[in-house]
Coordinates of C-alpha atoms in Angstrom, one line a residue:
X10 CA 116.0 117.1 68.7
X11 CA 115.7 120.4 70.1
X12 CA 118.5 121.7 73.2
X13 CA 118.8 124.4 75.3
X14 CA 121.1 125.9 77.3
X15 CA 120.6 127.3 80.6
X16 CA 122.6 129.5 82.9
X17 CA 122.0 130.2 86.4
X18 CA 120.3 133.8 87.1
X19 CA 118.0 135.6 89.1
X20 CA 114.7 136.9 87.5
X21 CA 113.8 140.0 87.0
X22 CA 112.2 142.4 84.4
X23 CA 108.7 142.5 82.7
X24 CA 107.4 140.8 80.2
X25 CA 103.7 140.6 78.8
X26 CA 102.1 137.6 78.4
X27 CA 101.7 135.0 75.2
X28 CA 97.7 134.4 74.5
X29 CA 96.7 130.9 75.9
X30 CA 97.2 128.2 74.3
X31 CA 94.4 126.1 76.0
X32 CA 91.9 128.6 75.0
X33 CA 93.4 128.8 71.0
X34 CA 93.3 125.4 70.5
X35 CA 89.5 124.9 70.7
X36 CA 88.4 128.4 69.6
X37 CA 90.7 126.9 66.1
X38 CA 88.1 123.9 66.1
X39 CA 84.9 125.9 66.7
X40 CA 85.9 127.7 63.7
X41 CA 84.8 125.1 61.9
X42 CA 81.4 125.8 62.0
X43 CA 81.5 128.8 60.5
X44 CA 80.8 129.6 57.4
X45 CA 82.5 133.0 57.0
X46 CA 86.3 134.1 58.3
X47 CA 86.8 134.4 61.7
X48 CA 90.2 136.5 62.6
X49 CA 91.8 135.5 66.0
X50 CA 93.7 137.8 68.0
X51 CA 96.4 137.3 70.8
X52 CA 97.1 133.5 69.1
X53 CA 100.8 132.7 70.5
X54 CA 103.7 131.1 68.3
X55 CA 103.6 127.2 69.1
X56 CA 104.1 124.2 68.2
X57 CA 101.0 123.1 68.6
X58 CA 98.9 125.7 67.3
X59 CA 100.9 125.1 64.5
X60 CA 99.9 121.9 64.5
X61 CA 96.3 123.0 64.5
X62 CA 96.9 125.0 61.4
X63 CA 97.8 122.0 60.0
X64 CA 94.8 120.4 60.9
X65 CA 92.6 123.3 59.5
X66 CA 94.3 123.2 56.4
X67 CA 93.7 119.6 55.7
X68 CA 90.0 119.2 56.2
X69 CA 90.2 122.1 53.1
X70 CA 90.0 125.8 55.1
X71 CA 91.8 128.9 54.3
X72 CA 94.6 130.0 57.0
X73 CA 96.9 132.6 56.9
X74 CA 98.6 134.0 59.9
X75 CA 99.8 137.9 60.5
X76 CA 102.0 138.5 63.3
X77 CA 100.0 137.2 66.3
X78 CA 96.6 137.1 64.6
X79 CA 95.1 133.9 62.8
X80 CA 92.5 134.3 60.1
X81 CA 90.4 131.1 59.1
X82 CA 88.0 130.7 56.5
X83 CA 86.3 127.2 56.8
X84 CA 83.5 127.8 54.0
X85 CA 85.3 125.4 51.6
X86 CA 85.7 122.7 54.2
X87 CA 86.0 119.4 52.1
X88 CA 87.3 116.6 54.4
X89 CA 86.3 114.6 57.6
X90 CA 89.4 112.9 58.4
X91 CA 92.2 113.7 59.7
X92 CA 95.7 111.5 59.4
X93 CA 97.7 109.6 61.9
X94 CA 100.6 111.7 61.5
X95 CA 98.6 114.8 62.3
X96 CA 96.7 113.8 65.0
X97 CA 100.3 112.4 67.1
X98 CA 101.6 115.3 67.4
X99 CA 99.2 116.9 70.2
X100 CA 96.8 115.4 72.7
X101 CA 94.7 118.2 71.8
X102 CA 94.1 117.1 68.7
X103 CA 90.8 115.3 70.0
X104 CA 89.2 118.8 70.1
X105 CA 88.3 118.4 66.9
X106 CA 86.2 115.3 66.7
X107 CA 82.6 117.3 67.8
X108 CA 83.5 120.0 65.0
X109 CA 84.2 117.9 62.3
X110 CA 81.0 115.8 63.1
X111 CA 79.0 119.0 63.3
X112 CA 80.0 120.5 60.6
X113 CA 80.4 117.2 57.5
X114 CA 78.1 114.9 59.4
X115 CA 81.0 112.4 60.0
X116 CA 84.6 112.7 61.3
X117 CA 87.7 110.0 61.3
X118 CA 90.6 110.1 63.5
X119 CA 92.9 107.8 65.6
X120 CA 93.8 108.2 69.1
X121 CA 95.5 111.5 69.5
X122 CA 99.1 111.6 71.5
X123 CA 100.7 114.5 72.8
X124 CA 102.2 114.5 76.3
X125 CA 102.9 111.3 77.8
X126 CA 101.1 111.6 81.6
X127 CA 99.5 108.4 81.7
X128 CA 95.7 106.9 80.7
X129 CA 93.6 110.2 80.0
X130 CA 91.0 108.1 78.5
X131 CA 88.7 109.9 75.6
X132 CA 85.3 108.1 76.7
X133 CA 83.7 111.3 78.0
X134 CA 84.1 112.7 74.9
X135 CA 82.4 109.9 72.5
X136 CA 79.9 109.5 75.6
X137 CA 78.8 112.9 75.0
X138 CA 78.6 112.7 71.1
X139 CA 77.0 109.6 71.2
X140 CA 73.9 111.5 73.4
X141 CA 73.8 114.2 71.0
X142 CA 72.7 111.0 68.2
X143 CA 76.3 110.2 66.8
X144 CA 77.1 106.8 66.0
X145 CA 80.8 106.0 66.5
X146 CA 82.6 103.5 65.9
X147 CA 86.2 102.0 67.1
X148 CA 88.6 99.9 66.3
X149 CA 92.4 99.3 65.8
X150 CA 92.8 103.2 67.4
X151 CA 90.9 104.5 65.2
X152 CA 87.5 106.5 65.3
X153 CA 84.5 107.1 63.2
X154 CA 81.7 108.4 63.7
X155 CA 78.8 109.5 62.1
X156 CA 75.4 111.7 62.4
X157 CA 72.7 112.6 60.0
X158 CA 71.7 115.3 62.3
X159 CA 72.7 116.0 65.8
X160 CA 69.9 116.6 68.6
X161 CA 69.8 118.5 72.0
X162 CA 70.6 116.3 75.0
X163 CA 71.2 116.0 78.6
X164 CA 74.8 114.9 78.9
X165 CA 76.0 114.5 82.3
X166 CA 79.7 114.4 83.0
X167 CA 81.1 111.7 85.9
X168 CA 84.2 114.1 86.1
X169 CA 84.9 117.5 84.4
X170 CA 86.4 116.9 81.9
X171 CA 87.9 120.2 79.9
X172 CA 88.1 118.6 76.6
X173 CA 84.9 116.5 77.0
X174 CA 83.1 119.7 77.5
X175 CA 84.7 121.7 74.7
X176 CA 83.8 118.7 72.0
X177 CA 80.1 118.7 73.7
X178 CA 79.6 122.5 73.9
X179 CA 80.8 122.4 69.9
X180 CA 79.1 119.8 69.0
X181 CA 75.7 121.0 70.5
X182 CA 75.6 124.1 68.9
X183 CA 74.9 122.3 65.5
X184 CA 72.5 119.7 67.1
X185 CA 68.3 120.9 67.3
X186 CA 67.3 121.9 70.3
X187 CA 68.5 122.3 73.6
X188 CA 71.5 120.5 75.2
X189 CA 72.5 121.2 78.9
X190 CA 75.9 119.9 79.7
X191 CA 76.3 119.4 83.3
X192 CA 79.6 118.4 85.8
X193 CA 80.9 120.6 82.6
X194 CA 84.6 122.6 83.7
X195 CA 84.4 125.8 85.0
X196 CA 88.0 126.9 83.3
X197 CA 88.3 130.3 82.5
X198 CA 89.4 128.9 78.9
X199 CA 85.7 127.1 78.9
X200 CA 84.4 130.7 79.3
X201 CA 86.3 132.0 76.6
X202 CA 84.9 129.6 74.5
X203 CA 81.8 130.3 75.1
X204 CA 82.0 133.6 74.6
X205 CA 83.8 132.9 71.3
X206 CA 80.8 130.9 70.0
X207 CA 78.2 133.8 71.2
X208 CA 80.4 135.9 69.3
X209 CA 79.8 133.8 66.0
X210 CA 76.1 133.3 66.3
X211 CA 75.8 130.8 69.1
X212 CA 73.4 130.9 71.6
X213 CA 75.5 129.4 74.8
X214 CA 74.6 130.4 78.7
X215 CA 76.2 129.1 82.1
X216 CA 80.0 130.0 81.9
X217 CA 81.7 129.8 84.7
X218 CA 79.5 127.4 86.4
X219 CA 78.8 123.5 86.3
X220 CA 75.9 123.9 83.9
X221 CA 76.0 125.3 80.2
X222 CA 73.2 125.7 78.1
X223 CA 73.3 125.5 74.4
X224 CA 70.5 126.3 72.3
X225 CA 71.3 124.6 68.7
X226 CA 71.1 125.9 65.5
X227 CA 75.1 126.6 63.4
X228 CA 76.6 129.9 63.8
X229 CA 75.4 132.7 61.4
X230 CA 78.5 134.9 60.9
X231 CA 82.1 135.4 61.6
X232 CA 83.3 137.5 63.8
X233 CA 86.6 138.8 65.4
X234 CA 88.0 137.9 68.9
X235 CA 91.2 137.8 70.9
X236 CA 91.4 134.9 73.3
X237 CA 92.1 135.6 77.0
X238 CA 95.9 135.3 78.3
X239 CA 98.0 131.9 79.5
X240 CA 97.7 131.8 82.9
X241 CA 99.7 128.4 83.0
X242 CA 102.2 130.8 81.1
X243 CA 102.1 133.1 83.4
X244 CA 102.3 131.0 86.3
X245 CA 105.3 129.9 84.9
X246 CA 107.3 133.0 85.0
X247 CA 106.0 133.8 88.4
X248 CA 107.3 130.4 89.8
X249 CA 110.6 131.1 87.5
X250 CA 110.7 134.1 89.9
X251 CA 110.2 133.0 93.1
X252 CA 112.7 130.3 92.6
X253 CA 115.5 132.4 92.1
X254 CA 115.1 135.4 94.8
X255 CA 113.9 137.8 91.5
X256 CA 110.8 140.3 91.3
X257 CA 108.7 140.3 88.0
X258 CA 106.2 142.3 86.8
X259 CA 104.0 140.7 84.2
X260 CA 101.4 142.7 81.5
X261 CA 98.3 141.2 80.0
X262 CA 97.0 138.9 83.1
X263 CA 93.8 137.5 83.9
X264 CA 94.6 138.1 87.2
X265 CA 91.5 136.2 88.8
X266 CA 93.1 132.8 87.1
X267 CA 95.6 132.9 89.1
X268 CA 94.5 133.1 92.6
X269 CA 95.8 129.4 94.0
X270 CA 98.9 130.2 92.4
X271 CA 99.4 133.1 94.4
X272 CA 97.7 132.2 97.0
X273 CA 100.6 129.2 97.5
X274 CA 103.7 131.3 96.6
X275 CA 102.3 134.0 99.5
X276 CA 102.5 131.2 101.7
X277 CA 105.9 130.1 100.4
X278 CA 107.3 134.1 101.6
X279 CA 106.7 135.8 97.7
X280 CA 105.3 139.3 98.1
X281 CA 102.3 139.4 95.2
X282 CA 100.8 142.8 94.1
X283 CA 98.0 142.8 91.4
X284 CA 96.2 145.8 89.4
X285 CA 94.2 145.8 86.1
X286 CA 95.8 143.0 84.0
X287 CA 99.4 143.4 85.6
X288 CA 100.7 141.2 88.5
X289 CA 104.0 141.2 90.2
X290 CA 106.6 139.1 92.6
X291 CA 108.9 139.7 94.6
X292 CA 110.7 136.5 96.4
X293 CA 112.5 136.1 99.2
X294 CA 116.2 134.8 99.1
X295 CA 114.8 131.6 100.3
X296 CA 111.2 130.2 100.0
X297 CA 109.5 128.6 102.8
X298 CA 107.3 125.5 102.8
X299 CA 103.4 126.2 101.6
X300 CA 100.6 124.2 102.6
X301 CA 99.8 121.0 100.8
X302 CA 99.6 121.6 97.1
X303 CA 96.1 119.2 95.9
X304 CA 95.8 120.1 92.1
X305 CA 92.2 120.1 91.3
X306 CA 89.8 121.0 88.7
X307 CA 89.0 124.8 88.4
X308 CA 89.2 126.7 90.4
X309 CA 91.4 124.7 92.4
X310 CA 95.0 124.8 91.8
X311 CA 95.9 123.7 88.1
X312 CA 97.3 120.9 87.1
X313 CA 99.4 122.2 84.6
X314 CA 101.4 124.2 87.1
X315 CA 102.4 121.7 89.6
X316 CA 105.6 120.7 88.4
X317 CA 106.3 124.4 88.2
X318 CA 105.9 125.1 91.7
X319 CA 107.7 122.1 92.7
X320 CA 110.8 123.0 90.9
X321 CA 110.2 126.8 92.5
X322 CA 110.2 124.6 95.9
X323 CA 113.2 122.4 95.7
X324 CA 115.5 124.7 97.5
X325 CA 112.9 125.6 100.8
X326 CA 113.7 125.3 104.6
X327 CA 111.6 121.9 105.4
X328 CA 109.3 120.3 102.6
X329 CA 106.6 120.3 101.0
X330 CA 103.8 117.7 99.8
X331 CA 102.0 117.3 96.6
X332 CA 99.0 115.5 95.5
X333 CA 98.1 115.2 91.6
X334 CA 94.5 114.0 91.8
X335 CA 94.2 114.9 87.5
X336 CA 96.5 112.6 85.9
X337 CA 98.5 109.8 86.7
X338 CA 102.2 109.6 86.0
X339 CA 102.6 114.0 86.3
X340 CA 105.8 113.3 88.1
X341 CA 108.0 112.5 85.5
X342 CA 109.9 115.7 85.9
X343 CA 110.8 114.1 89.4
X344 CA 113.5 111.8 87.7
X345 CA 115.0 114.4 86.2
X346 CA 115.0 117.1 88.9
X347 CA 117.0 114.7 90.6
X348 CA 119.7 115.0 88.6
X349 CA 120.1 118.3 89.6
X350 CA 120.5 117.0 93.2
X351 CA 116.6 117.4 94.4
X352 CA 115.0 115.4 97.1
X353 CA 111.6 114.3 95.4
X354 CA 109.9 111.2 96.9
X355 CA 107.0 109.8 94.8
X356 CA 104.2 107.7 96.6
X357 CA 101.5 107.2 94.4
X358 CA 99.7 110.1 93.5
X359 CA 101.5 112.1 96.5
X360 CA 105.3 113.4 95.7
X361 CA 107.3 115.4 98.8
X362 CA 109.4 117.3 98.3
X363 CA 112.6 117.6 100.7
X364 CA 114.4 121.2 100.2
X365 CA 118.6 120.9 100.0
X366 CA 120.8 123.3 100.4
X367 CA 121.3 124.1 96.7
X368 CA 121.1 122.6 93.7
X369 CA 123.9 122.1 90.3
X370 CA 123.7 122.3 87.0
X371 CA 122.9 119.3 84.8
X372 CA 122.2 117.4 81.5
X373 CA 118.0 116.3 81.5
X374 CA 115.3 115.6 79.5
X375 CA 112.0 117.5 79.1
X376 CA 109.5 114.2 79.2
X377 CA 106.4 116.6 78.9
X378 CA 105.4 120.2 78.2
X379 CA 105.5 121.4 82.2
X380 CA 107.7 118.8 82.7
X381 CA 110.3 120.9 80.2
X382 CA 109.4 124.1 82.6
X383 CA 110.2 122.9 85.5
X384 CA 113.4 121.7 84.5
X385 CA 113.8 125.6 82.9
X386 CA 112.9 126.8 86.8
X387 CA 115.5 124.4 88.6
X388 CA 118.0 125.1 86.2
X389 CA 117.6 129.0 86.4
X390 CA 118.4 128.6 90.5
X391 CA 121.2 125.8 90.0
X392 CA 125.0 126.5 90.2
X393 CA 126.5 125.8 86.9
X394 CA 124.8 125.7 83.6
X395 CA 122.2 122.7 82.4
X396 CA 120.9 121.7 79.3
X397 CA 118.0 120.3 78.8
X398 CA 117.7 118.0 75.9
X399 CA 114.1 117.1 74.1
X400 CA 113.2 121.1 74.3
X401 CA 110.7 120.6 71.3
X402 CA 107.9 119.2 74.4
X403 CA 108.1 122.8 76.0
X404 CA 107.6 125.0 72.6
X405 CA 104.6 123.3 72.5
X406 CA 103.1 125.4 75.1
X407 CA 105.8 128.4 75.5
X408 CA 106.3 131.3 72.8
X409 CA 109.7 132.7 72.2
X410 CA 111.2 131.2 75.9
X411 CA 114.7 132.4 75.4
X412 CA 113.5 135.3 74.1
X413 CA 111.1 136.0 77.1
X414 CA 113.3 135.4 79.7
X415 CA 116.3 136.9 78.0
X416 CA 114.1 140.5 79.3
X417 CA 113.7 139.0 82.5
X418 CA 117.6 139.1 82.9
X419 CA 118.6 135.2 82.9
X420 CA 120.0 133.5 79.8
X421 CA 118.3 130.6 77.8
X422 CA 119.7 130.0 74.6
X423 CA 118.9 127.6 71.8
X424 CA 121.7 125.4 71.0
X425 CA 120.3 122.4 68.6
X426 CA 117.2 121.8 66.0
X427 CA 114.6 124.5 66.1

């Protein structure tokens, strides 16, 4: 198992920021349906793009990586299943169920794991298959499904669902004639998606709104792209920031995504300035309470970075409340943040958070991905070093951490696995 060790610092420096690995991930299974190489730009170094790779290379395509660009060849494509062992190691793994069935006319998998954050139930996704003319089975955990041709739909979504969306929007562009996905996520990493499968043939309309049209037929060509940057990345380092009195200036930022963000650490006494891809911070000695924090679907505030911002809170004058209306069981970190002497009180799907004085260094356990950060965060404004043990969960999502904020001034060094 993985370790690192964390010393107490302020942060400050520049960095740029990794590509985003929420936009990689499916842009690597809409690969599959071309015939013809498609070279990725921007792709970051993680563990689960590695994974990916993995996946790729199984089901029989060509994948070589230079530096930070992938190139994928999925002409000799020659399988439709995809192991157990392959599909555990990421939740995103269930991406590429609507590929494979688009591309072979079947697909076999079993549940996929990933982060632990409670029941995030895959119906959506085989709803949405199943109205494009897929037959799918279940049983035991596992899936199989089946299609001797896909057909244009209407397939309404009760919720938006990112990753039912992405396996629709794929699968539709192999189906004849036109499919209109609606309720479908507005996340800028749908758009780049779309705008991926334009760029390979596709004809896709409605980004950045509830609706997306797909006109079927399979992509002519390959093409090249570079996928947008990781705002949850980004986010991140701005929350690292804030929590520890520092001033940051980041390179390579979609900006735009990262407007609640911002708009919360403002509140909290952070002074933000953005220009053309470039945003900077500089915090206060002490934060101050925001409004409520209600994570949302886009373009509400994400998710992914509310256990950032709560460990960038900890230490404010008063408290501050937090309602996860995505996913059950997101406060994990919580536990663990305690350790390190916060005052986090969970209720349900509300968690407030009560700032102290100051917080010391401990030894905790990354339970998740964003979990893993925001122990990174407290343990960056903590007296005394941490460690944080089970470090694997955050290179999942974060490229080269130590090295990243060893040129924003704090140290975070490796001390066990890889």
């Amino acid at each position: 198992m993985s370790e690192i060790l964390i010393s107490p610092g302020r942060v400050t420096g520049e960095t740029r920021v990794q590509g985003a690995k929420n936009s990689v991930l499916p842009v690597m299974a809409a690969a599959l349906l071309v015939r013809g190489e498609v070279v990725l730009r921007g792709c970051p170094a993680l563990a689960d793009v590695d994974s990916a790779v993995h996946i790729l290379r199984h089901l029989g395509c060509a994948v070589r990586r230079e530096a930070d660009t992938l190139c994928i060849d999925a002409s000799g494509i020659s399988d439709y299943a995809i192991p157990d062992d392959l599909m555990r190691r990421m939740r995103s793994s269930v991406i590429f169920l609507g590929a494979i069935l688009a591309r072979t006319g079947q697909a076999r998998m079993t549940y996929p794991g990933g982060c632990e954050l409670g029941p995030r139930p895959i119906d959506m996704h085989l709803d949405a298959l199943r109205r494009l003319g897929a037959h799918i089975d279940e049983e035991g955990g596992r899936i199989f499904a089946r299609a001797e041709s896909l057909r244009g739909a209407e397939i309404p979504l009760r919720f938006p669902s990112v990753g039912a969306t992405e396996n629709a929007l794929i699968a539709a562009c192999a189906a004849e004639g036109t499919t209109t996905i609606r309720n479908a996520a507005r996340e800028p990493e749908i758009a780049d998606l779309v705008r991926f499968l334009r760029a390979v043939g596709c004809r896709v309309t409605g980004e950045n709104t509830a609706v997306l049209t797909v006109e079927g037929g399979m992509p002519s060509h390959g093409t090249q792209y570079r996928v947008i940057a990781d705002r949850i990345a980004a986010g991140t380092y701005l929350c690292a920031a804030a929590a520890t009195g520092g001033s940051v200036l980041l390179h390579d930022v979609e900006t735009a995504h990262l407007a609640t963000l911002c708009g919360a650490l403002t509140e909290a006494g952070c002074e933000i300035g953005m220009e053309e891809r470039r945003i900077s911070l500089r915090a206060p000695e002490k934060l101050r309470a925001p409004g409520m924090i209600v994570t949302r679907p886009y373009p509400g505030f994400p998710t992914d970075l509310q256990a950032p911002l709560m460990a960038a809170l900890l230490r404010i004058d008063g408290s501050a409340v937090f309602d996860e209306t995505i996913f059950r069981d997101r406060y994990r970190h919580a536990a663990e943040l305690a350790k390190m002497g916060a005052d986090i009180v969970c209720e349900g799907s509300r968690a407030i958070v009560c700032g102290v004085p100051a917080l010391h260094g401990a030894r905790v356990t990354a339970t998740d991905l964003r979990g893993g950060a925001a122990l990174v965060i407290a343990a960056l404004s903590a007296g005394g070093d941490s460690v944080i043990a089970e470090a694997e969960h955050i290179d999942r999502g974060y490229e080269d951490i130590t090295g990243v904020f060893a040129r924003l001034g704090v140290r975070v060094q490796r001390i066990g696995g890889t």
